[in-house]
Coordinates of C-alpha atoms in Angstrom, one line a residue:
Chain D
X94 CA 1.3 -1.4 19.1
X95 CA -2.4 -1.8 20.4
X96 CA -5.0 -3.8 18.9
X97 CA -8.7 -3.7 19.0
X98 CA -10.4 -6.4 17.8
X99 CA -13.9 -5.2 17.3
X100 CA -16.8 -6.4 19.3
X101 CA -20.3 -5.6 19.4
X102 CA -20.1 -2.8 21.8
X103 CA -22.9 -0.1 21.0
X104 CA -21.5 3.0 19.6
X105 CA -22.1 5.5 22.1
X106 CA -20.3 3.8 24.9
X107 CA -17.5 2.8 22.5
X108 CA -17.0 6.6 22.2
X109 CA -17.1 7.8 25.0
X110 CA -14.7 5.1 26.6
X111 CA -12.7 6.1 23.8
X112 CA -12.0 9.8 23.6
X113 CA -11.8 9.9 27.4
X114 CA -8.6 8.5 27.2
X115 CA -7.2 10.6 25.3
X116 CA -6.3 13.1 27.7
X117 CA -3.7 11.3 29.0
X118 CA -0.7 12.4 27.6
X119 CA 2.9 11.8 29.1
X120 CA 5.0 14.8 30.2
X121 CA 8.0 14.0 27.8
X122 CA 7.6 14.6 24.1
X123 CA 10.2 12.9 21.5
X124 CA 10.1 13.7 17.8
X125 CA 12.1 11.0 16.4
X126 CA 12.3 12.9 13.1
X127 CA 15.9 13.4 12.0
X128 CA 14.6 16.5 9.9
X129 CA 12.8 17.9 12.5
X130 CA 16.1 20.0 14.4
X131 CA 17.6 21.3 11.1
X132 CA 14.3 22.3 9.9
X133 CA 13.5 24.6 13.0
X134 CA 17.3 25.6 12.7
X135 CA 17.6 24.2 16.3
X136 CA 19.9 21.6 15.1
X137 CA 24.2 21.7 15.6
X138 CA 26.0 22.5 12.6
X139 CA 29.9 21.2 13.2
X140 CA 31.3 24.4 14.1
X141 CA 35.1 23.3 13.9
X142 CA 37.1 22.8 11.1
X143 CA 38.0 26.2 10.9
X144 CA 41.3 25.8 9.7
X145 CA 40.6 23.7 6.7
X146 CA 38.7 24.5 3.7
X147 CA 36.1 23.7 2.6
X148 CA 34.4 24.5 6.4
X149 CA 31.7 21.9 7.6
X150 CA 29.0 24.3 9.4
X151 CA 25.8 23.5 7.2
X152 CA 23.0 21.4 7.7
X153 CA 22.8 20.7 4.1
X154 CA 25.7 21.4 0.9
X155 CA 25.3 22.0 -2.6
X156 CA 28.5 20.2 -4.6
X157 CA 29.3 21.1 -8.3
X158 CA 31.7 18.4 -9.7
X159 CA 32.5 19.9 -13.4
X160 CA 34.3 16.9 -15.3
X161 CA 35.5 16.5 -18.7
X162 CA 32.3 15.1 -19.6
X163 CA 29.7 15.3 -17.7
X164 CA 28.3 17.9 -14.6
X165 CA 27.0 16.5 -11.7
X166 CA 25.2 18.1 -8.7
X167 CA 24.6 16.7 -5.0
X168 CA 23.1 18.3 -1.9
X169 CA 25.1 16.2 0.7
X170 CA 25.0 16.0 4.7
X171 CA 28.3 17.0 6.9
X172 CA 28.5 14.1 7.5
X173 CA 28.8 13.3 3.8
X174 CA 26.1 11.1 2.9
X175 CA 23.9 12.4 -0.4
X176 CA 20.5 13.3 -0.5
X177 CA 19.5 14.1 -3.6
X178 CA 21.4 14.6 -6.7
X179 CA 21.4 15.3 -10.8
X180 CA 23.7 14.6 -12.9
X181 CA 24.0 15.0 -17.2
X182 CA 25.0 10.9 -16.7
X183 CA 21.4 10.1 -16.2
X184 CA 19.8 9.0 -19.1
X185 CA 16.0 11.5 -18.4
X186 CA 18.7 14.8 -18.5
X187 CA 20.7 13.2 -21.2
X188 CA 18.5 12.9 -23.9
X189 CA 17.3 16.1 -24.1
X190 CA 20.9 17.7 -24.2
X191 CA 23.0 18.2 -27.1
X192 CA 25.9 18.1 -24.8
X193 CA 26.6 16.5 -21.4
X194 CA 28.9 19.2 -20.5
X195 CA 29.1 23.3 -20.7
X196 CA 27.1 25.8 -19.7
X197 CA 23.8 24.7 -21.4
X198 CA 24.1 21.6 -19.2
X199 CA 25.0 23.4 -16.4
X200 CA 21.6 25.8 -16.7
X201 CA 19.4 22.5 -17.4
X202 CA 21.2 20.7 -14.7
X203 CA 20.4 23.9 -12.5
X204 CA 16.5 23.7 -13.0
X205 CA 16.3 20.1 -12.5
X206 CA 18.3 19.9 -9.6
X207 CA 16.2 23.0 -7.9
X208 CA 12.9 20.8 -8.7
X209 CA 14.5 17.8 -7.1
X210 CA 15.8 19.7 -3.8
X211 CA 12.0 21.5 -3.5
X212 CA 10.3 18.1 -3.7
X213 CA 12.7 16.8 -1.2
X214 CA 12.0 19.5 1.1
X215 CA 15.0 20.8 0.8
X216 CA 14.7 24.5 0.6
X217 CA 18.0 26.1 2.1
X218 CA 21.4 24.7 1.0
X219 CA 24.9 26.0 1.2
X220 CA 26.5 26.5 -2.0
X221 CA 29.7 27.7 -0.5
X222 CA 31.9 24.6 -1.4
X223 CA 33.2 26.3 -4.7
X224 CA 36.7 27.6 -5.5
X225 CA 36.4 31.9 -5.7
X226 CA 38.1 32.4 -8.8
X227 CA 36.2 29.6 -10.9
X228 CA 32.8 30.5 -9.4
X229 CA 32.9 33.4 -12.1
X230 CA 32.6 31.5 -14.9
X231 CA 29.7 31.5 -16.7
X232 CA 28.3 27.9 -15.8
X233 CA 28.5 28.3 -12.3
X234 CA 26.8 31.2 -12.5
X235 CA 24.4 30.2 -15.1
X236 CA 23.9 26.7 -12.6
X237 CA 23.2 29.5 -9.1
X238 CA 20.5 31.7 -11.4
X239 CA 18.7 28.5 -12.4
X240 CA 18.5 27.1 -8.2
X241 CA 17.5 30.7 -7.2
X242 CA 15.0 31.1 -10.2
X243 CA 13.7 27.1 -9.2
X244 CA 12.9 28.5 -6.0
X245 CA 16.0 27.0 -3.6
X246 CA 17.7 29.6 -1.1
X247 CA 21.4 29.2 -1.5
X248 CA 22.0 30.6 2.1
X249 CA 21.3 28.6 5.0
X250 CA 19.7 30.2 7.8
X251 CA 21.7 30.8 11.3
X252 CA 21.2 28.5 13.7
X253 CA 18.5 29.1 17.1
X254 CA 21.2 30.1 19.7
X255 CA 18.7 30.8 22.5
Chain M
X168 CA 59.4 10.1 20.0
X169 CA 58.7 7.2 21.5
X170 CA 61.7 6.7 24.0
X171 CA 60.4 10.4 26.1
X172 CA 57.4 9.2 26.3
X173 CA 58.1 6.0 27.8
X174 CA 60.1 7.3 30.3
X175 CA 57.7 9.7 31.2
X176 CA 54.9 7.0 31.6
X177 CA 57.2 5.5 34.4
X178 CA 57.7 8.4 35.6
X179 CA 53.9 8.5 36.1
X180 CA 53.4 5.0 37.2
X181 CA 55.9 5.6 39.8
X182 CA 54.0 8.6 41.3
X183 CA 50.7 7.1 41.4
X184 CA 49.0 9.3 39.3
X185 CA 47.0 8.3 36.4
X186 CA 47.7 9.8 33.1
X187 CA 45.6 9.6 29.8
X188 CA 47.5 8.6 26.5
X189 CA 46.3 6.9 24.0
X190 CA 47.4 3.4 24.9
X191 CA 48.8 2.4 21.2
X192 CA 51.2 4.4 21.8
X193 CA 53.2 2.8 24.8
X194 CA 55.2 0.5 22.4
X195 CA 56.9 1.0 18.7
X196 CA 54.8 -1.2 16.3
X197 CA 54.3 -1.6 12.7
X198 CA 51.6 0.8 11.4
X199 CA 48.0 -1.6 10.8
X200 CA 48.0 -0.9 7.1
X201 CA 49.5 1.5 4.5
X202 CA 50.8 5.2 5.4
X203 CA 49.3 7.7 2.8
X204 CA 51.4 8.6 0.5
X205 CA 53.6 5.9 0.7
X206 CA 53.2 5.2 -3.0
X207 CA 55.2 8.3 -4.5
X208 CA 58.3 8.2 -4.9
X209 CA 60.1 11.2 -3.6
X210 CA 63.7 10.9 -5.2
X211 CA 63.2 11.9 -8.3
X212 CA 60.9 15.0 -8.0
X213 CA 61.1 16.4 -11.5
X214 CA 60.1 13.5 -13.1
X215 CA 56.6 13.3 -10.9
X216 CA 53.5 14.6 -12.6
X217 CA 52.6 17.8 -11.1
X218 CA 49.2 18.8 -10.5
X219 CA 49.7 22.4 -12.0
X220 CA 45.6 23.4 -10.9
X221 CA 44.2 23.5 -7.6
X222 CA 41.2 22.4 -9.2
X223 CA 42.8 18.7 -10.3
X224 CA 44.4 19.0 -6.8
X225 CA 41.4 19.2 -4.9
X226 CA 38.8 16.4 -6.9
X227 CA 41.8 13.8 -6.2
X228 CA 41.9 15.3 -2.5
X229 CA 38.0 14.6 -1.8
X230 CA 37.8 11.3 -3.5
X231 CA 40.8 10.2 -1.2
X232 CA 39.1 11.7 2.2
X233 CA 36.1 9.8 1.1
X234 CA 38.2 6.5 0.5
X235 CA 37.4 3.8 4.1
X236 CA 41.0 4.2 5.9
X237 CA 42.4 1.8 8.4
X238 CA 42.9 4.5 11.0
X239 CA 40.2 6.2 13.3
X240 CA 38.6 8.9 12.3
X241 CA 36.1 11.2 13.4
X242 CA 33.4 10.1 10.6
X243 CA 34.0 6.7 11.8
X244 CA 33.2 7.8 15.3
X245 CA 30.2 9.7 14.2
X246 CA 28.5 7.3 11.9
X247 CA 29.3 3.6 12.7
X248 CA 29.0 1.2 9.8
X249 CA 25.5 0.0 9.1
X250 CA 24.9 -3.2 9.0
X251 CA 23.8 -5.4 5.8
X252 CA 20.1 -4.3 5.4
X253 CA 17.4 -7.0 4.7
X254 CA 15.6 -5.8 0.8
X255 CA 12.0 -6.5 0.7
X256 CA 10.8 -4.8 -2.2
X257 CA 9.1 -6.2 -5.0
X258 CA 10.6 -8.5 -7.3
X259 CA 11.8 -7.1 -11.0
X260 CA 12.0 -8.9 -14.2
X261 CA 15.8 -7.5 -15.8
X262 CA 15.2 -6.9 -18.8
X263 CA 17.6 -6.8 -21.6
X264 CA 19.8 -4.2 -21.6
X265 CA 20.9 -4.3 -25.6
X266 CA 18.1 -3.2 -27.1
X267 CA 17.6 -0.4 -24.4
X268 CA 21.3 1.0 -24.7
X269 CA 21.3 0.9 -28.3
X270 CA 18.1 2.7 -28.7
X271 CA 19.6 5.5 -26.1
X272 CA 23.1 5.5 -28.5
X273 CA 20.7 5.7 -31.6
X274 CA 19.1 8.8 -30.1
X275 CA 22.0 10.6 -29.2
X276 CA 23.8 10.1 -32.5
X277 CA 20.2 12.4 -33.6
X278 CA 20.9 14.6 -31.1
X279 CA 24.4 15.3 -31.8
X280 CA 23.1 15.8 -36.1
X281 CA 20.5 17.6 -35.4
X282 CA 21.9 21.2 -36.0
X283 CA 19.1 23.0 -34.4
X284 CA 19.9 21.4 -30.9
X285 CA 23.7 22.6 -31.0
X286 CA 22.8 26.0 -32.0
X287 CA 20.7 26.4 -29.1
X288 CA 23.6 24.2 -27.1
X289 CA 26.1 27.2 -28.5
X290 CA 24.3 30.1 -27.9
X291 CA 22.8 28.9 -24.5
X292 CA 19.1 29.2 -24.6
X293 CA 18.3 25.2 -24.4
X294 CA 15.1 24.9 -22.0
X295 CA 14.5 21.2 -21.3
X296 CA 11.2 20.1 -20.4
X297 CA 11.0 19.5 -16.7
X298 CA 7.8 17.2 -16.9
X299 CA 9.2 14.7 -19.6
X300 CA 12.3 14.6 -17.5
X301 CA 10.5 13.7 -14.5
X302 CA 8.2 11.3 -15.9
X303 CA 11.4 10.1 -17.7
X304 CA 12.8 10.0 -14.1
X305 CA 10.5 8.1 -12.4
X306 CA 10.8 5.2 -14.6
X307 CA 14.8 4.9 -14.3
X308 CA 16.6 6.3 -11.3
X309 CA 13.1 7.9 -9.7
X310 CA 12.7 4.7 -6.9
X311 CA 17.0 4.7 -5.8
X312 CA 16.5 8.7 -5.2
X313 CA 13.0 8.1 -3.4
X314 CA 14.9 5.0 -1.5
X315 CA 18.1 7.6 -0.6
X316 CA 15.5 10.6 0.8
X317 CA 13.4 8.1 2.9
X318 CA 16.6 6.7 4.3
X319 CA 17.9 10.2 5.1
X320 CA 14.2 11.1 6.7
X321 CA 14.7 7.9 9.0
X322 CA 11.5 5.9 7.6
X323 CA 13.1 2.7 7.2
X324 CA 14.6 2.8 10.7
X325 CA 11.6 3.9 12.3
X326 CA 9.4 2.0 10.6
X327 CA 10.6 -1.2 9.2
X328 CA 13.5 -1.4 12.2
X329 CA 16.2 -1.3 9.1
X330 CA 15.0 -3.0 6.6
X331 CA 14.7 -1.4 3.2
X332 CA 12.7 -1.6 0.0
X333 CA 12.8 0.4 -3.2
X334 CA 9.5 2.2 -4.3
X335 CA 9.3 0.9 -7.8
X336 CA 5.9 1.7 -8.1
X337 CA 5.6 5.6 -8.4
X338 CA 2.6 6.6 -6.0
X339 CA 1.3 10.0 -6.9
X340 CA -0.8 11.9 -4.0
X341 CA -2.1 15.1 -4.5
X342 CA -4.4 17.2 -1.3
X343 CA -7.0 19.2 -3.4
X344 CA -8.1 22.5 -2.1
X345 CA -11.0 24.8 -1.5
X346 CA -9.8 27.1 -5.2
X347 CA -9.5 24.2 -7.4
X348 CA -5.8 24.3 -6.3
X349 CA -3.8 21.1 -5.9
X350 CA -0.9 20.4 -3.4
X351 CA 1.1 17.3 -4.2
X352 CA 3.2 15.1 -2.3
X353 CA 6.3 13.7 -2.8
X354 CA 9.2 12.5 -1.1
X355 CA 9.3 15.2 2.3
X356 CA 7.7 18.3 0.9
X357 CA 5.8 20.9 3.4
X358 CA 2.0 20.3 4.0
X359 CA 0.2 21.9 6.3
X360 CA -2.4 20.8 8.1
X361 CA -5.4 22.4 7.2
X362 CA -4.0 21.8 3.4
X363 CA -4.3 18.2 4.7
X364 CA -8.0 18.1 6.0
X365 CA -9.6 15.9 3.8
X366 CA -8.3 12.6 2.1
X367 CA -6.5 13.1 -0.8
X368 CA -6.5 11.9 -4.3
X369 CA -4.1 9.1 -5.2
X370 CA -3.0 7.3 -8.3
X371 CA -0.5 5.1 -9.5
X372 CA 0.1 2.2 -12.2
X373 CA -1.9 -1.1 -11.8
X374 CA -2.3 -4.0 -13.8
X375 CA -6.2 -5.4 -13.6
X376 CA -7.0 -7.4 -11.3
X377 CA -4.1 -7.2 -8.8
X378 CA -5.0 -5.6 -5.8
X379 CA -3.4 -2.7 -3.2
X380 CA -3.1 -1.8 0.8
X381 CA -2.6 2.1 1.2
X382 CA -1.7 3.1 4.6
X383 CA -1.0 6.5 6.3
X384 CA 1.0 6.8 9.7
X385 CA 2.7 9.2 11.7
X386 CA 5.8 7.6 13.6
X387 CA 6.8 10.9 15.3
X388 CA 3.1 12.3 16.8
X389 CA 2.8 9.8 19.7
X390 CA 1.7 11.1 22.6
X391 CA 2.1 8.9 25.1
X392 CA 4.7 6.3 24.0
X393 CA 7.6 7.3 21.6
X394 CA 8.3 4.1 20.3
X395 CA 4.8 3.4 18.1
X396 CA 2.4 5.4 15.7
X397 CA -0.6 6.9 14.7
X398 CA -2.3 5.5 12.3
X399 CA -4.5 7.9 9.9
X400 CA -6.2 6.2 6.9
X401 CA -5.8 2.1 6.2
X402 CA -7.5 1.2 2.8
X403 CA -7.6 -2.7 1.5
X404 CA -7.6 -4.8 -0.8
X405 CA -7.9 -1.9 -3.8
X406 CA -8.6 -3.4 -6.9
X407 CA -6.5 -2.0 -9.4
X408 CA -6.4 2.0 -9.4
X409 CA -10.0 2.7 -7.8
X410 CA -9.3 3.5 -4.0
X411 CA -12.9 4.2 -3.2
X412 CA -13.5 0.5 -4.3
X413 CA -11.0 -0.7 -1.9
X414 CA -12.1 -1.5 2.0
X415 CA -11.7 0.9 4.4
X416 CA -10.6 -0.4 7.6
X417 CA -9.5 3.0 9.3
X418 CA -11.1 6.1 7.6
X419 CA -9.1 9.4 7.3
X420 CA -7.8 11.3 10.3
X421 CA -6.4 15.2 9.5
X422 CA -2.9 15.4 10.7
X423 CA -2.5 16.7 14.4
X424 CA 0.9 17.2 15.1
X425 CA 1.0 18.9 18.4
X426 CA 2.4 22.5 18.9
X427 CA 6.0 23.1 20.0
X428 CA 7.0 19.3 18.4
X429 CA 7.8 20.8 15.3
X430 CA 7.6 19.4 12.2
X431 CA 6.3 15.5 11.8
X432 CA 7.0 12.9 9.2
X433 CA 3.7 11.7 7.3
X434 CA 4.2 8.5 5.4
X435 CA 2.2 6.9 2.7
X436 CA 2.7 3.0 2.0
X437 CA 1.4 1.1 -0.3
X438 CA 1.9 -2.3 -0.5
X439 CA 0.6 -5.3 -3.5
X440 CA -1.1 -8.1 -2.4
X441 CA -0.7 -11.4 -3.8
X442 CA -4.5 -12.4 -3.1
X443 CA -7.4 -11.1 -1.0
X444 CA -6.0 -10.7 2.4
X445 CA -8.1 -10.4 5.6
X446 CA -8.0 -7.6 8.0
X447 CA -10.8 -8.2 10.1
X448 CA -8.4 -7.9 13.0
X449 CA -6.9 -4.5 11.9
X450 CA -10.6 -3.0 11.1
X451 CA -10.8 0.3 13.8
X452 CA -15.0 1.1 14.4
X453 CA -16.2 3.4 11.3
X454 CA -15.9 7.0 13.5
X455 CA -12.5 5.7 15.1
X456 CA -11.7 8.8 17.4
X457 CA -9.4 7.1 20.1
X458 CA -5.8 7.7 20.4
X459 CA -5.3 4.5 21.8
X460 CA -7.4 2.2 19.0
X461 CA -5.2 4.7 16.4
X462 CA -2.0 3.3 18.1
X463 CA 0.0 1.0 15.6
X464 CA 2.8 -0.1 14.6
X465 CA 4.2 -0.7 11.2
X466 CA 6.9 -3.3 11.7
X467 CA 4.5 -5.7 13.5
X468 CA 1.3 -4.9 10.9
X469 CA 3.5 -6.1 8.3
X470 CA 4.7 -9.1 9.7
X471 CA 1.7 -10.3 10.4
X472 CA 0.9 -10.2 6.5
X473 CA 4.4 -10.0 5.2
X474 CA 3.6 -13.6 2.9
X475 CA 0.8 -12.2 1.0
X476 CA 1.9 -8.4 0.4
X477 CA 5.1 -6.6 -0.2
X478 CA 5.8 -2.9 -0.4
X479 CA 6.0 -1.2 -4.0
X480 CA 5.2 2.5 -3.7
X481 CA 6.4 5.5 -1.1
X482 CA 5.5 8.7 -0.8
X483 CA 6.0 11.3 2.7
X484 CA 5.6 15.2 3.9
X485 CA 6.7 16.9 6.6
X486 CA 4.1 18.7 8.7
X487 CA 3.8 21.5 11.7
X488 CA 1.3 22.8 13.7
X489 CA -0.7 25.5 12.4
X490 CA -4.5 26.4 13.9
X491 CA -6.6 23.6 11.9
X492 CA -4.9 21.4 14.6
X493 CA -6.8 23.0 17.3
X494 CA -9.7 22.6 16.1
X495 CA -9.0 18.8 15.1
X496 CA -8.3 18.1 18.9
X497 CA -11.5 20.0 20.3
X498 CA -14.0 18.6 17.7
X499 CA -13.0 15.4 16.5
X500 CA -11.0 13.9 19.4
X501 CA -12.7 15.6 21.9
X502 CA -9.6 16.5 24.4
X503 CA -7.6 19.9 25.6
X504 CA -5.0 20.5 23.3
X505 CA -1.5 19.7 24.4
X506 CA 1.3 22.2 24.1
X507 CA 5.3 21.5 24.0
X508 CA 7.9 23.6 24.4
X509 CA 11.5 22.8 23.4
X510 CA 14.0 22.1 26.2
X511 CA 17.7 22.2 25.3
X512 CA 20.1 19.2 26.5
X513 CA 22.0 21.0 29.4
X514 CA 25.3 22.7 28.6
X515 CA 28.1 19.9 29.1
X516 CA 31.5 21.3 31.6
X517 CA 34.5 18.8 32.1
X518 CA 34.4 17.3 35.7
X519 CA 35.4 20.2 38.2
X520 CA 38.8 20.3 39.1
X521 CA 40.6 22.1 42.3
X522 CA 43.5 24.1 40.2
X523 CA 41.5 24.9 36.7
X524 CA 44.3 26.3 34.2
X525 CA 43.4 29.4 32.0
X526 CA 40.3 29.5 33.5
X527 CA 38.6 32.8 34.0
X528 CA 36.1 34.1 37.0
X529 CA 33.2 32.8 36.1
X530 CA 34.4 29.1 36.0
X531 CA 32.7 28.8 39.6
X532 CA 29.4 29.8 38.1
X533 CA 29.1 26.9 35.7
X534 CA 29.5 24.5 39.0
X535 CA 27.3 26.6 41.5
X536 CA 24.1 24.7 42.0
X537 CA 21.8 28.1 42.5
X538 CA 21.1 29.7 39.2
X539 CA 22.3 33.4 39.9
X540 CA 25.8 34.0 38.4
X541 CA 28.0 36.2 40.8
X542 CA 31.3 37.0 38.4
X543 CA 28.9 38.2 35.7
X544 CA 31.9 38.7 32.8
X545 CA 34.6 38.1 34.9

């Protein structure tokens, strides 16, 4: 990086020298955000995998892991890595809970998760990582009102083609 | 398997022609490490535990594809292993862990007598409150999340060049608007620019007496060299909470990020200082409206003072264009406002080959150096 290690110059020349050089600009623009893509759904989602199940075309996946005792939500990357998650093992969900597990735990884990994802800026996820004939029971579908009520869209937009 | 396939390599040697197999496979070996499943024993089938749910089938199933294996796979082609990252956060006193886990097993031995809280539990109508649990949050597992998001967003990589830190102080930065309403900042929430006009209002925990470096920067908004950033707002030597008090070295700069760039990272650092530090050689000229004065880089600002101040506190939004930028360009740095548009990498085609197999019409078109396709679907 530049520095300018101030002299005295009087002001008026200083800005004038200064915000005529501002113009120059070079041709070629790169965004070294790794957000930036996915967020203007220009980004590749990995369109294979189409034989196997669960299928890996998102930018970002919601995960429900229902154990014995405890529920734990993450909003992972294809590529598996883990952006944000909840879980009823961490002791701020915990002590408020009678139960680390069910469908209370489930709702509560729901709303926090929704708050986490939004302050993230995470606001499209795919929740399609679920197995059909348990996603009708009641904590799942307590767990999907409590993102869409917390303001998360469980769809993920399709992806800028032209 | 292997005896075809070795005859059939000198068959190709012989000709002249090259051939592409994966070299490993020209000679029998012993397989590098364990085959999967090698560990069940398959003779006596009845007596193996069966899984009996597809559920129990597929946890074990994800937890093994997400075991390191000693073949190659695509995830190991797609993300190579990071190397050991340097920690420069601030040091922690650990403090006793006894006391703290038996006061959490003391108040969940309450929970589970109170009978109010299973009734609500039972009948499914248990509301937790969202602002105890993040306050609760930011004290215990608050700065590993914040450390995990910033990783994901790049910010370490672009601005430390790998090294990481965890944000145990929590740095709370709220933009207040025109209608008393407030938009807050955390860890790569939306902003927009004109939400982002004038400085905003930050707090966080501090002892007396110690004293604080805020600093705002864009790494993604160059516009002439992709490599360094802009910086926005550099305050100094803050005593304690009081940024006003603190020396301001580069005064506050709305975000510009130009249109068609889409969406830039904004990044708040704030960093304790052991003693008064002197930035005389980072001061920019009070109205600092030069792009190339506002050129900075993170990495070398900190190692230039990296004995006497360490990063505690991290906080970042994403921002895109929207028409308060325009008017930041005319007025306040006086230039014509640049405008991007997004170019796609060109469409990849395997090298051209004289036969092409299964190829349809149109495989001409994608090699044709004029622009005007001739076999149309064909």
């Amino acid at each position: 990086g530049l520095r300018f290690a101030s002299t005295t110059v009087s002001l008026k020349t200083e800005t004038e020298v200064d915000t005529s050089e501002n113009e120059v600009v070079a041709p070629d623009f790169t965004n070294r955000n790794p957000r930036n893509l996915e967020q203007l759904a220009l980004a590749r989602k990995e369109r294979g995998w189409k034989t196997t199940w669960p299928k890996r075309d998102f930018w970002h996946r919601l995960r429900l892991e229902r154990t014995q005792h405890y529920v734990e939500a993450f909003v992972e990357r294809c590529n598996g890595e883990v952006v944000v998650s909840a879980s009823t093992r961490e002791w701020a969900i915990k002590r408020h809970l009678y139960s680390p597990k069910g469908v209370a735990a489930c709702k509560n884990l729901g709303r926090v998760m929704a708050q986490r994802c939004l302050e993230a800026g995470i606001n499209f996820v795919n929740f399609k990582a679920i197995i059909p004939w348990e996603h009708c029971c009641d904590s799942i579908q307590e767990f999907e009102k409590a993102m869409e009520e917390g303001g998360v869209v469980l769809r993920e937009p399709r992806r800028l083609y032209q | 398997m292997a005896a075809p396939l070795l005859s059939a390599a000198l068959r190709g040697t012989r000709r002249g022609r090259s051939f592409g197999t994966a070299a490993v496979l020209w000679k029998r070996a012993a397989p590098l490490g364990p085959m999967p499943n090698e560990d069940v024993d398959v003779s006596n089938l009845e007596a193996l535990e069966k899984y009996r749910s597809f559920t129990r089938y597929f946890r074990l199933a994800e937890q093994e594809r997400r075991k390191p294996c000693w073949w190659n796979t695509y995830h190991k082609h797609t993300n190579p292993a990071a190397e050991p990252q340097t920690d420069i956060s601030l040091p922690r006193e650990r403090l006793s862990r006894t006391k703290e886990v038996k006061e959490r097993k003391r108040i969940l031995r309450e929970n589970r007598r109170n009978a109010e809280m299973e009734r609500a539990a039972r009948l499914q109508t248990v509301l937790i409150p969202l602002d105890d649990v993040r306050a609760e949050w930011e004290k215990t597992s608050g700065p590993f999340h914040k450390q995990r998001v910033a990783e994901h967003c790049g910010v370490f990589r672009d601005l430390f060049r790998g090294a990481t830190f965890t944000p145990w102080v929590a740095l709370r930065v709220q933009y207040s608007q025109e209608d008393e309403h407030l938009v807050p900042v955390y860890h790569g929430n939306m902003v927009t620019p004109s939400e982002a006009s004038n400085p905003p209002a930050v707090s966080y925990e501090a002892d007396k007496g110690s004293l604080w470096t805020l600093l705002l920067t864009n790494p993604d908004g160059h516009l002439r060299d992709a490599d360094s950033e802009y910086l926005h707002w550099l305050v100094t030597n803050i005593p304690g909470n009081d940024i006003r008090s603190g020396k301001e070295m580069c005064h506050y700069l709305p975000p510009f990020p130009a249109r068609g760039t889409g969406y830039h990272r904004f990044i708040f650092l704030l960093f304790k200082q052991l003693c008064p530090i002197d930035f005389s050689q980072d001061a920019r000229p009070t109205p600092c409206h030069s792009l190339k004065m506002r050129t900075f880089s993170t990495f070398d600002f900190y190692r230039k003072h990296e004995d006497a101040m360490t990063p505690a506190g991290l906080a970042f939004f994403q921002c895109q264009w929207d028409s308060s930028v325009t008017s930041t360009f005319h007025q306040l740095l006086n230039m014509r406002e640049p405008v991007f548009e997004f170019v796609r990498p060109p469409v990849y085609h395997p090298p051209q080959v004289k036969f092409p197999r299964h190829q349809p019409l149109r495989y001409l078109d994608r090699y044709r150096d004029t622009e005007e396709p001739t076999y149309g679907i064909y």
